[in-house]
XYZ file of C-alpha atoms in Angstrom:
673
model
C -38.760 -35.700 25.623
C -41.267 -33.012 25.552
C -44.099 -33.268 22.929
C -42.466 -30.707 20.457
C -39.218 -33.070 20.466
C -41.563 -35.901 20.010
C -43.117 -34.494 16.890
C -39.511 -33.080 15.645
C -38.368 -36.702 15.790
C -41.364 -38.142 13.895
C -40.957 -35.477 11.336
C -37.276 -36.091 10.699
C -37.628 -39.645 10.849
C -40.707 -39.548 8.331
C -42.939 -40.926 10.873
C -46.705 -39.794 10.141
C -48.330 -37.287 12.720
C -51.505 -37.936 14.226
C -54.426 -35.820 15.035
C -53.282 -35.096 18.445
C -50.052 -33.987 16.923
C -51.759 -31.406 14.834
C -53.736 -30.463 17.462
C -50.785 -29.618 19.808
C -49.083 -27.749 17.120
C -52.027 -25.342 16.470
C -52.201 -24.978 20.378
C -48.392 -24.118 20.542
C -47.283 -20.485 21.070
C -43.797 -21.601 19.429
C -44.478 -20.528 16.000
C -40.975 -20.021 14.945
C -40.074 -23.512 15.808
C -42.952 -25.111 14.071
C -42.291 -23.053 11.139
C -38.627 -24.160 10.944
C -39.531 -27.727 10.955
C -42.205 -27.203 8.329
C -39.603 -25.164 6.214
C -37.115 -28.248 6.515
C -39.948 -30.602 5.309
C -40.613 -28.207 2.353
C -37.167 -27.676 1.220
C -36.825 -31.701 1.624
C -39.749 -31.898 -0.669
C -39.147 -29.084 -3.183
C -35.633 -27.734 -2.434
C -35.807 -23.816 -2.305
C -38.147 -23.331 -5.250
C -41.562 -21.561 -5.169
C -44.084 -22.213 -7.615
C -46.128 -19.368 -9.339
C -48.463 -19.403 -12.572
C -49.633 -17.001 -15.097
C -53.473 -17.416 -14.594
C -56.761 -15.584 -14.996
C -59.842 -15.782 -12.732
C -63.110 -15.288 -14.254
C -66.005 -15.750 -11.896
C -68.598 -16.146 -14.506
C -71.744 -15.132 -12.332
C -72.518 -13.979 -8.470
C -76.140 -14.667 -8.958
C -76.611 -17.789 -6.467
C -79.567 -20.012 -5.257
C -77.863 -20.500 -1.829
C -77.602 -18.418 1.101
C -74.435 -19.028 2.767
C -73.875 -17.070 5.920
C -70.161 -16.472 5.446
C -70.253 -15.310 1.775
C -70.406 -11.557 0.484
C -70.271 -12.457 -3.009
C -73.464 -13.816 -3.989
C -76.681 -12.019 -4.874
C -79.934 -12.921 -5.875
C -81.929 -12.370 -9.103
C -82.625 -8.879 -9.794
C -80.586 -7.950 -6.539
C -78.309 -4.978 -6.926
C -74.626 -6.015 -7.652
C -75.572 -9.137 -9.516
C -74.058 -9.777 -12.711
C -73.792 -12.750 -15.278
C -71.223 -12.704 -18.012
C -72.152 -13.606 -21.445
C -69.788 -16.350 -23.131
C -68.330 -13.928 -25.660
C -67.451 -11.615 -22.624
C -65.445 -14.503 -21.071
C -63.882 -15.293 -24.316
C -62.683 -11.650 -24.405
C -61.272 -11.731 -20.751
C -59.581 -15.128 -21.497
C -58.126 -13.764 -24.543
C -56.491 -10.643 -22.855
C -55.142 -13.053 -20.376
C -53.582 -15.344 -23.057
C -52.209 -12.438 -24.604
C -50.070 -11.990 -21.534
C -49.105 -15.571 -21.108
C -51.605 -17.206 -19.186
C -51.466 -20.913 -19.194
C -54.723 -21.328 -16.867
C -58.432 -19.879 -16.732
C -59.774 -20.480 -13.016
C -63.426 -20.192 -13.013
C -65.986 -20.458 -9.961
C -69.091 -18.817 -9.449
C -72.445 -18.809 -8.389
C -75.334 -21.379 -8.698
C -77.265 -19.294 -11.121
C -80.971 -20.637 -10.901
C -81.623 -19.842 -14.797
C -78.394 -21.614 -16.095
C -78.856 -24.913 -17.762
C -76.210 -27.308 -17.772
C -75.587 -26.707 -21.672
C -74.801 -22.928 -20.641
C -71.720 -24.431 -18.678
C -71.028 -27.182 -21.159
C -70.900 -24.448 -23.885
C -68.602 -22.191 -21.748
C -65.948 -25.035 -21.546
C -66.038 -25.863 -25.035
C -66.072 -22.330 -26.317
C -62.918 -21.599 -24.325
C -61.327 -24.802 -25.104
C -61.871 -24.480 -28.974
C -60.785 -20.817 -28.810
C -57.402 -21.302 -26.384
C -56.692 -25.083 -26.735
C -53.588 -24.764 -24.922
C -54.836 -23.250 -22.046
C -55.824 -25.251 -18.978
C -59.530 -24.901 -17.824
C -59.744 -25.219 -14.000
C -63.440 -24.732 -13.364
C -66.503 -25.354 -11.290
C -66.471 -26.548 -7.556
C -68.141 -29.566 -5.976
C -70.868 -27.484 -5.198
C -71.413 -26.225 -8.607
C -71.095 -29.776 -10.062
C -73.742 -30.973 -7.637
C -76.007 -28.271 -8.688
C -75.407 -28.971 -12.461
C -76.385 -32.692 -11.712
C -79.391 -32.031 -9.689
C -80.981 -29.481 -12.286
C -80.284 -32.199 -14.956
C -81.344 -35.074 -12.841
C -78.055 -36.864 -13.839
C -75.305 -38.047 -11.795
C -72.122 -36.061 -11.059
C -69.848 -38.793 -12.708
C -72.220 -38.053 -15.804
C -71.693 -34.383 -16.015
C -68.104 -34.342 -14.993
C -67.728 -36.734 -18.166
C -69.415 -34.385 -20.186
C -67.593 -31.337 -18.883
C -64.006 -33.220 -19.596
C -64.946 -34.230 -23.104
C -65.679 -30.619 -23.704
C -62.262 -29.400 -22.438
C -62.448 -29.469 -18.132
C -59.070 -29.988 -17.281
C -59.388 -30.107 -13.399
C -61.234 -28.809 -10.370
C -60.669 -26.123 -7.838
C -60.999 -26.909 -4.288
C -63.669 -24.374 -3.288
C -66.926 -25.323 -1.349
C -64.751 -27.448 1.228
C -65.305 -24.696 3.888
C -65.008 -26.572 7.096
C -66.095 -30.243 6.867
C -67.121 -30.790 10.513
C -70.938 -30.714 10.871
C -70.526 -28.786 14.080
C -69.475 -25.693 11.902
C -70.660 -26.655 8.427
C -74.230 -26.733 9.694
C -73.821 -23.090 11.098
C -71.791 -21.438 7.941
C -73.315 -23.129 4.777
C -75.910 -25.540 5.558
C -77.484 -25.221 2.064
C -74.004 -26.348 0.538
C -73.601 -30.166 -0.273
C -72.235 -31.915 2.821
C -68.835 -32.963 3.646
C -69.264 -36.530 2.205
C -70.602 -35.280 -0.904
C -67.791 -32.948 -1.559
C -65.335 -35.750 -0.851
C -67.194 -38.154 -2.982
C -67.351 -35.798 -5.844
C -63.241 -35.156 -5.644
C -62.922 -38.981 -5.567
C -65.116 -39.412 -8.413
C -63.227 -36.968 -10.259
C -59.695 -38.347 -9.517
C -60.901 -41.856 -10.623
C -61.857 -40.273 -14.076
C -58.205 -38.875 -14.221
C -59.224 -35.219 -13.519
C -56.991 -33.796 -10.633
C -58.304 -31.180 -8.244
C -57.189 -28.760 -5.496
C -58.525 -28.734 -2.060
C -59.163 -25.868 0.519
C -60.053 -25.119 3.853
C -61.742 -21.770 5.331
C -60.500 -20.850 8.843
C -60.449 -17.899 11.106
C -64.212 -17.547 11.602
C -66.125 -19.600 14.169
C -64.329 -22.943 13.972
C -61.784 -24.291 16.483
C -58.618 -26.144 16.111
C -60.046 -29.445 16.297
C -62.326 -28.551 13.499
C -59.274 -27.801 11.297
C -57.644 -30.965 12.103
C -60.701 -33.067 11.343
C -60.926 -31.534 7.925
C -57.222 -32.101 7.185
C -57.567 -35.525 8.328
C -60.362 -36.190 5.651
C -58.463 -34.585 2.938
C -55.255 -36.490 3.695
C -57.201 -39.862 3.966
C -58.727 -39.381 0.444
C -55.116 -38.173 -0.606
C -53.894 -41.549 0.562
C -56.659 -43.504 -1.338
C -56.247 -41.361 -4.779
C -53.420 -39.210 -4.784
C -55.609 -36.859 -6.877
C -55.048 -33.771 -4.994
C -52.459 -31.089 -6.719
C -52.363 -28.722 -3.900
C -53.802 -27.844 -0.361
C -54.783 -24.214 -0.120
C -55.629 -22.608 3.440
C -58.203 -19.798 2.674
C -58.190 -17.220 5.220
C -61.505 -15.717 6.171
C -62.553 -12.426 4.834
C -64.846 -10.302 7.039
C -66.870 -7.973 5.167
C -70.764 -8.523 4.641
C -71.270 -11.502 5.998
C -74.127 -12.577 8.202
C -72.328 -14.137 11.250
C -71.342 -10.967 13.031
C -67.677 -11.443 12.337
C -65.912 -8.131 11.565
C -62.320 -9.077 11.996
C -59.645 -10.389 9.646
C -57.457 -13.303 10.298
C -54.117 -12.159 12.001
C -50.523 -13.191 10.574
C -49.575 -15.487 13.321
C -52.521 -17.761 12.624
C -52.046 -17.579 8.686
C -48.402 -18.840 9.270
C -49.272 -21.341 11.818
C -51.991 -22.870 9.608
C -49.277 -22.888 6.584
C -46.873 -24.602 8.927
C -49.106 -27.217 10.402
C -50.538 -28.122 7.066
C -47.165 -28.867 5.700
C -46.302 -31.132 8.647
C -49.625 -32.904 8.991
C -50.401 -33.285 5.195
C -47.240 -35.364 4.376
C -48.902 -36.863 1.300
C -49.091 -33.455 -0.328
C -46.194 -32.063 -2.468
C -47.821 -28.815 -2.416
C -49.105 -26.024 -0.083
C -50.322 -22.747 -1.335
C -49.645 -19.346 0.522
C -52.621 -17.713 -1.394
C -51.732 -13.963 -1.319
C -55.188 -13.050 -2.499
C -56.534 -14.002 0.870
C -53.596 -13.517 3.328
C -52.157 -10.602 1.693
C -48.969 -10.187 -0.066
C -46.980 -9.688 3.118
C -47.921 -12.610 4.965
C -48.165 -14.706 2.138
C -44.265 -13.962 1.141
C -43.508 -14.936 4.802
C -45.281 -18.115 4.489
C -42.809 -19.113 1.812
C -40.496 -19.838 4.898
C -43.100 -21.285 6.986
C -43.948 -24.556 4.549
C -45.652 -23.064 1.603
C -44.141 -23.626 -1.782
C -46.702 -22.119 -3.732
C -47.549 -18.266 -4.486
C -50.522 -18.641 -6.585
C -50.406 -16.731 -9.871
C -51.307 -13.291 -11.704
C -54.869 -13.728 -11.022
C -56.232 -10.692 -12.590
C -59.811 -10.391 -11.487
C -60.790 -12.454 -8.504
C -64.127 -11.089 -7.184
C -65.277 -13.551 -4.332
C -62.629 -12.343 -1.538
C -62.400 -8.864 -2.954
C -66.086 -8.464 -2.293
C -65.687 -10.038 1.321
C -63.158 -7.397 2.191
C -59.997 -8.686 0.476
C -57.583 -5.989 0.388
C -54.740 -7.513 -1.452
C -56.111 -6.455 -4.896
C -57.131 -8.734 -7.688
C -53.941 -8.738 -9.939
C -50.111 -8.970 -9.479
C -47.761 -9.077 -12.212
C -45.367 -11.678 -13.378
C -42.455 -9.259 -12.080
C -44.272 -8.586 -9.038
C -44.380 -12.404 -7.979
C -40.727 -13.166 -9.093
C -39.397 -10.346 -6.964
C -41.281 -11.186 -3.865
C -40.346 -14.865 -4.103
C -36.622 -13.858 -4.651
C -36.810 -11.310 -1.658
C -37.901 -14.406 0.527
C -34.389 -15.752 -0.475
C -36.160 -18.368 -2.591
C -36.242 -19.185 -6.247
C -39.334 -18.433 -8.398
C -40.271 -21.317 -10.827
C -43.291 -20.901 -13.267
C -45.768 -24.003 -13.210
C -48.551 -25.195 -15.103
C -52.033 -26.062 -13.338
C -50.821 -29.552 -12.671
C -47.317 -28.362 -10.869
C -45.049 -29.343 -13.548
C -42.350 -26.581 -14.240
C -42.667 -24.698 -17.411
C -39.356 -24.587 -18.912
C -37.538 -25.148 -15.843
C -33.891 -24.180 -17.341
C -35.405 -20.497 -18.269
C -36.996 -20.002 -14.898
C -33.759 -20.802 -12.977
C -31.683 -18.476 -15.375
C -34.174 -15.679 -15.099
C -34.115 -15.938 -11.116
C -30.358 -15.899 -11.403
C -30.297 -12.824 -13.810
C -32.591 -11.054 -11.415
C -30.368 -11.598 -8.405
C -27.425 -10.313 -10.109
C -29.361 -7.406 -11.699
C -30.718 -6.332 -8.264
C -28.281 -7.498 -5.903
C -30.941 -9.470 -4.092
C -28.969 -10.951 -1.319
C -30.559 -10.553 2.102
C -29.189 -11.549 5.694
C -29.274 -15.115 6.928
C -32.188 -15.429 9.284
C -30.857 -15.809 12.822
C -32.684 -17.442 15.852
C -35.205 -15.354 16.864
C -35.426 -14.060 20.652
C -39.212 -14.270 21.268
C -40.510 -11.950 23.533
C -42.978 -12.939 26.191
C -45.141 -9.771 25.747
C -45.908 -6.879 23.228
C -46.018 -3.511 24.869
C -47.413 -0.369 23.418
C -48.396 3.202 24.545
C -51.928 4.425 23.588
C -51.413 7.935 22.017
C -50.801 10.385 19.360
C -47.868 11.385 17.046
C -47.808 15.243 16.615
C -45.792 18.017 15.453
C -44.956 21.097 17.702
C -47.353 23.322 15.477
C -50.117 20.664 16.172
C -49.265 20.517 19.936
C -49.539 24.316 19.952
C -52.671 24.570 18.305
C -54.612 21.247 19.476
C -53.824 21.302 23.033
C -54.171 25.232 23.658
C -57.847 24.671 24.581
C -58.424 20.934 25.654
C -62.190 21.546 25.689
C -62.287 22.271 22.105
C -60.826 18.748 21.377
C -63.159 16.289 19.880
C -65.090 14.120 22.089
C -62.569 14.361 25.116
C -60.019 12.817 22.978
C -57.438 14.499 24.784
C -58.210 12.826 28.273
C -57.981 9.455 26.657
C -54.333 9.671 25.654
C -51.679 8.036 27.461
C -48.763 9.590 25.585
C -48.034 12.351 22.949
C -44.891 12.075 20.769
C -43.990 15.601 19.494
C -41.637 15.452 16.577
C -39.291 18.028 16.845
C -37.197 17.659 13.299
C -36.258 20.964 11.570
C -37.934 19.555 8.532
C -41.415 20.181 10.319
C -40.691 23.934 10.498
C -40.791 23.979 14.237
C -40.253 27.937 14.382
C -42.579 28.562 11.244
C -45.302 30.342 13.232
C -43.191 32.199 15.839
C -40.426 34.859 15.746
C -38.706 33.562 18.966
C -35.641 31.466 18.443
C -36.451 27.707 18.279
C -35.395 26.945 22.105
C -37.812 29.442 23.493
C -40.375 28.443 21.271
C -40.028 24.824 22.442
C -40.291 25.890 25.795
C -43.353 28.246 25.309
C -45.268 25.627 23.448
C -44.535 23.170 26.188
C -45.212 25.425 28.964
C -48.867 26.508 27.454
C -50.055 23.270 26.273
C -52.765 22.009 28.272
C -51.984 18.236 28.597
C -54.142 16.118 30.987
C -52.468 14.750 33.857
C -51.247 11.318 33.635
C -50.571 11.882 29.708
C -46.823 11.087 29.188
C -45.028 13.441 26.864
C -42.213 12.163 24.374
C -40.288 14.365 22.155
C -38.675 12.835 18.894
C -35.570 14.757 17.929
C -32.564 14.559 20.482
C -30.065 16.361 18.266
C -32.459 19.056 17.041
C -32.931 19.676 21.006
C -29.372 19.891 21.563
C -28.686 22.101 18.713
C -31.434 24.335 19.786
C -29.919 24.365 23.354
C -26.531 25.461 21.665
C -28.030 28.418 19.997
C -29.737 29.465 23.161
C -26.518 29.420 24.846
C -27.375 27.067 27.495
C -25.840 23.606 28.900
C -27.281 20.342 28.196
C -27.889 19.782 31.695
C -29.892 23.003 32.087
C -31.843 22.176 28.980
C -32.908 18.758 29.895
C -33.770 19.926 33.416
C -36.193 22.371 31.769
C -37.760 19.735 29.655
C -37.941 17.609 32.493
C -39.904 20.420 34.410
C -42.275 20.868 31.748
C -43.513 17.092 31.689
C -41.055 15.425 29.159
C -40.388 11.741 30.156
C -38.662 10.414 27.114
C -36.997 11.443 23.856
C -36.443 9.298 20.979
C -33.390 9.850 18.508
C -34.488 10.705 14.916
C -31.041 11.018 13.652
C -27.971 8.928 13.686
C -25.386 11.626 13.720
C -26.903 14.824 11.899
C -24.601 17.391 13.162
C -21.124 15.842 13.843
C -21.768 16.018 17.625
C -21.275 13.004 20.011
C -24.559 11.442 19.968
C -23.435 9.601 23.324
C -23.089 12.524 25.047
C -26.715 13.765 24.181
C -28.111 10.357 25.461
C -25.980 10.669 28.879
C -27.010 14.311 29.532
C -30.642 13.173 29.037
C -30.048 10.310 31.399
C -28.557 12.384 34.153
C -31.804 14.510 34.083
C -33.852 11.260 34.560
C -35.422 11.456 30.904
C -35.414 8.371 29.196
C -33.905 7.800 25.732
C -34.257 5.678 22.701
C -31.932 5.304 20.055
C -32.767 4.175 16.244
C -31.427 2.224 13.391
C -32.833 2.516 9.850
C -33.149 -0.180 7.270
C -32.481 1.969 4.205
C -32.779 1.206 0.491
C -30.014 0.810 -2.019
C -32.067 1.342 -5.405
C -34.964 -1.208 -4.812
C -33.644 -3.210 -1.934
C -32.373 -2.898 1.494
C -28.995 -1.564 2.052
C -27.835 -4.356 4.208
C -24.226 -3.032 4.477
C -25.459 0.166 5.721
C -27.804 -1.628 8.200
C -24.693 -3.918 9.281
C -22.810 -0.965 10.077
C -25.425 0.767 12.009
C -25.860 -2.584 14.192
C -22.036 -2.269 15.003
C -22.673 1.062 16.294
C -25.424 -0.183 18.339
C -23.680 -3.353 19.505
C -20.624 -1.355 20.715
C -22.592 1.710 21.970
C -25.430 0.683 24.054
C -23.790 0.123 27.341
C -21.628 3.283 27.320
C -24.855 5.156 26.128
C -27.005 3.980 28.970
C -29.609 3.628 26.192
C -32.536 1.264 27.225
C -34.360 0.867 23.892
C -33.925 1.149 20.141
C -36.427 1.676 17.313
C -35.995 -0.179 13.908
C -37.258 2.520 11.209
C -37.682 2.312 7.667
C -37.632 4.891 4.792
C -41.140 5.687 3.840
C -40.002 6.033 0.239
C -38.287 2.662 0.287
C -40.033 -0.462 -0.903
C -39.036 -2.841 2.188
C -40.965 -5.952 2.681
C -42.304 -7.565 5.779
C -40.083 -10.443 5.384
C -37.230 -7.962 5.186
C -38.221 -5.938 8.143
C -38.452 -9.133 10.209
C -35.105 -10.279 9.269
C -33.883 -6.925 10.265
C -35.452 -7.285 13.762
C -33.692 -10.490 14.485
C -30.270 -9.020 13.224
C -31.111 -6.008 15.603
C -31.968 -7.897 18.489
C -28.938 -10.070 18.179
C -26.849 -6.867 18.223
C -28.373 -5.063 21.003
C -28.969 -8.062 23.287
C -31.634 -9.478 25.101
C -32.316 -6.989 27.765
C -32.877 -3.970 25.649
C -36.075 -2.823 24.637
C -36.633 -3.543 20.840
C -39.162 -1.178 19.489
C -40.989 -1.940 16.155
C -43.221 1.336 15.594
C -46.166 -0.351 14.037
C -47.865 2.959 13.107
C -45.055 4.303 11.209
C -42.301 2.031 10.177
C -43.531 -1.680 10.059
C -43.617 -1.908 6.209
C -46.496 -3.541 4.202
C -46.782 -3.702 0.703
C -50.087 -2.176 0.336
C -48.971 1.220 -0.932
C -46.540 -0.261 -3.244
C -49.510 -2.261 -4.761
C -51.469 0.601 -5.413
C -53.741 -0.514 -2.097
C -54.962 1.694 0.355
C -56.794 1.039 3.751
C -60.330 1.309 4.104
C -60.459 2.239 7.822
C -61.235 -0.881 9.445
C -58.025 -2.377 9.879
C -54.438 -0.757 9.986
C -52.293 -2.301 7.003
C -49.717 -3.708 9.181
C -52.147 -5.047 12.223
C -52.113 -8.781 10.299
C -48.277 -8.746 11.211
C -48.301 -7.269 14.843
C -48.109 -10.667 16.783
C -45.346 -11.826 14.237
C -42.934 -8.984 15.387
C -42.469 -10.354 18.939
C -41.279 -13.787 17.095
C -38.689 -11.836 15.458
C -37.265 -10.179 18.318
C -39.520 -7.191 18.887
C -41.051 -6.348 22.268
C -42.793 -2.871 22.011
C -44.816 -1.566 19.533
C -44.235 2.190 20.277
C -47.012 4.704 20.070
C -50.459 3.352 19.057
C -53.202 5.942 17.938
C -56.295 4.386 18.776
C -58.001 6.249 15.753
C -56.076 3.780 13.521
C -55.724 0.697 15.592
C -58.498 -0.656 17.435
C -56.911 -1.376 20.940
C -59.172 -3.967 21.842
C -58.494 -6.040 18.526
C -54.746 -5.269 19.225
C -54.901 -6.941 22.559
C -56.981 -10.010 21.071
C -54.139 -10.457 18.385
C -51.335 -10.506 20.834
C -52.872 -12.630 23.146
C -54.130 -15.096 20.807
C -50.417 -15.389 19.893
C -49.454 -16.771 23.298
C -48.445 -13.382 24.418
C -49.424 -10.907 27.109
C -50.308 -7.257 26.069
C -48.930 -4.553 28.123
C -50.702 -1.163 27.371
C -48.986 1.915 28.362
C -45.585 0.184 29.408
C -43.328 1.289 26.930
C -40.405 3.577 26.980
C -41.989 6.489 28.652
C -43.913 4.732 31.419
C -40.912 2.643 32.568
C -40.226 3.632 36.380
C -38.068 6.547 36.513
C -36.723 5.676 39.784
C -34.480 3.065 38.428
C -31.429 4.222 36.402
C -30.983 3.380 32.869
C -28.236 1.126 33.554
C -31.019 -1.179 35.115
C -31.665 -2.156 31.540
C -28.440 -2.019 29.904
C -27.215 -4.581 27.970
C -25.035 -7.134 30.075
């Protein structure tokens, strides 16, 4: 029996995993198998229900006496960007949240050197008096230790006073990584791991439940994560006082550790899944959208997580460290994302008790009926062993005409660095707008005059557009495709399924006869606010029946830019497309243009340090893709891309996509069999 089967046997028979099992799972490249196992365990504990809550984060101050190397939130007294809320300000923030239905206030902040303990006590007492029905979850073990040392009292005494004033539970911050090898490097001025554990043990004995966290994705190794989770599991065995385990993805801005990269989705999902399997005495594992981003957190709901956190409203700590998921989501946002992951949203309180379960279930049923929110069954993935891509640019014909007329004028020798140029020839780009020549003559003229450096592969995007232009010019397809080949065209992508009622198969065959590769496409369109799965399945039927006679070697999965398609739905579509196209076809997930993220829909943009879809890239291989299309190095750092791909146990093959396949081989060599 192999190691993974041994672990599956243990899990299915409720035999506890040991540290070596957890280490193996972290090191294994088989994400989908691990995720499926974690999902089974989660459903066994929680059915298909996903918790969320209506909450409000209030970070009282970022002025802090400590200097943790990973922290971008803290400021010293008098330093620019520092702030400290007065209690009346906090009351007004809380009042606005309660008006919107908040049942929880989450409060953590810096260690203000001038705030006495009575300031914190008044804070809790005032909020509890003003909003007696709202749960106050406040103060990390680090903050409690700070209060106790300033007052020269024990932490138990401090907590007893806070509890009497209205404190309901503790958050899980300050845990970071327990192992001293890492803790001494990233937060040596914070409480020790033993002190953190003892503080939470004390809280549990006093009847105060708490959360627990783990900060991952910085300088720690897998063994440090396992050690961290073992200590939490041991305390949970002893006290049973933890509400939830929350993996916190490291945010890379303004830290003193020299780290400038985000975690990637493969590691985020693996961490959720391993947490679910190893922490067998925890009912709840959170996919914290604030740190992971909405896309990965939504995927995490099928990898072992049963909690999506809440509305949040104003979380500043991760935001100041480069968090790009925003600081607020509405109740409708949360419920829709959970529903679109194929799960049932249930509102909870801080202690993970459903708030009117019948109402939550009825609301979910009504939303499903209204939106027609039924996605496809998730199919077994056909995982690629590598992710290929081509370094290059996507241009319109007009951009090719102007930018490549004089390559010496291009910025910083950019042209020389290109491996491919994809020229979009769709009519909507006005390909004949700057010329009185007929379309076909204009295309040939631009291709002939463009000074494209040797070694650059020229793609064209617009198979039917090209064929129509040949018809208008009165030349045969064979003559036209031969002319394109002579001008350096090595591949053509289909950009329309059937825009002219002509036989698209004839066009593919004619291009292949001229030794030009072609790629088809399918489009995940939207029907209202949701994917049109009926239309998508019809396209899959055409692909399944047509790839062999077409001789097509590759197919792209595209989305409509205006449609709000989630990453979860795109991954499902990839799996279905792989099943339809077969295992030997190249399946392109064009990361630059069509892999969807929720950033635009949530009103978020890119700050230029990381493409919005970059966290999702390694996951594409696990869902059936083996090619990322053309990647613009100005928008995605190639070195980081390769690092992410290799970290997921894949090989990264630059410049090995559609255009660069050896043209000495016939298209049939990669046909579906």
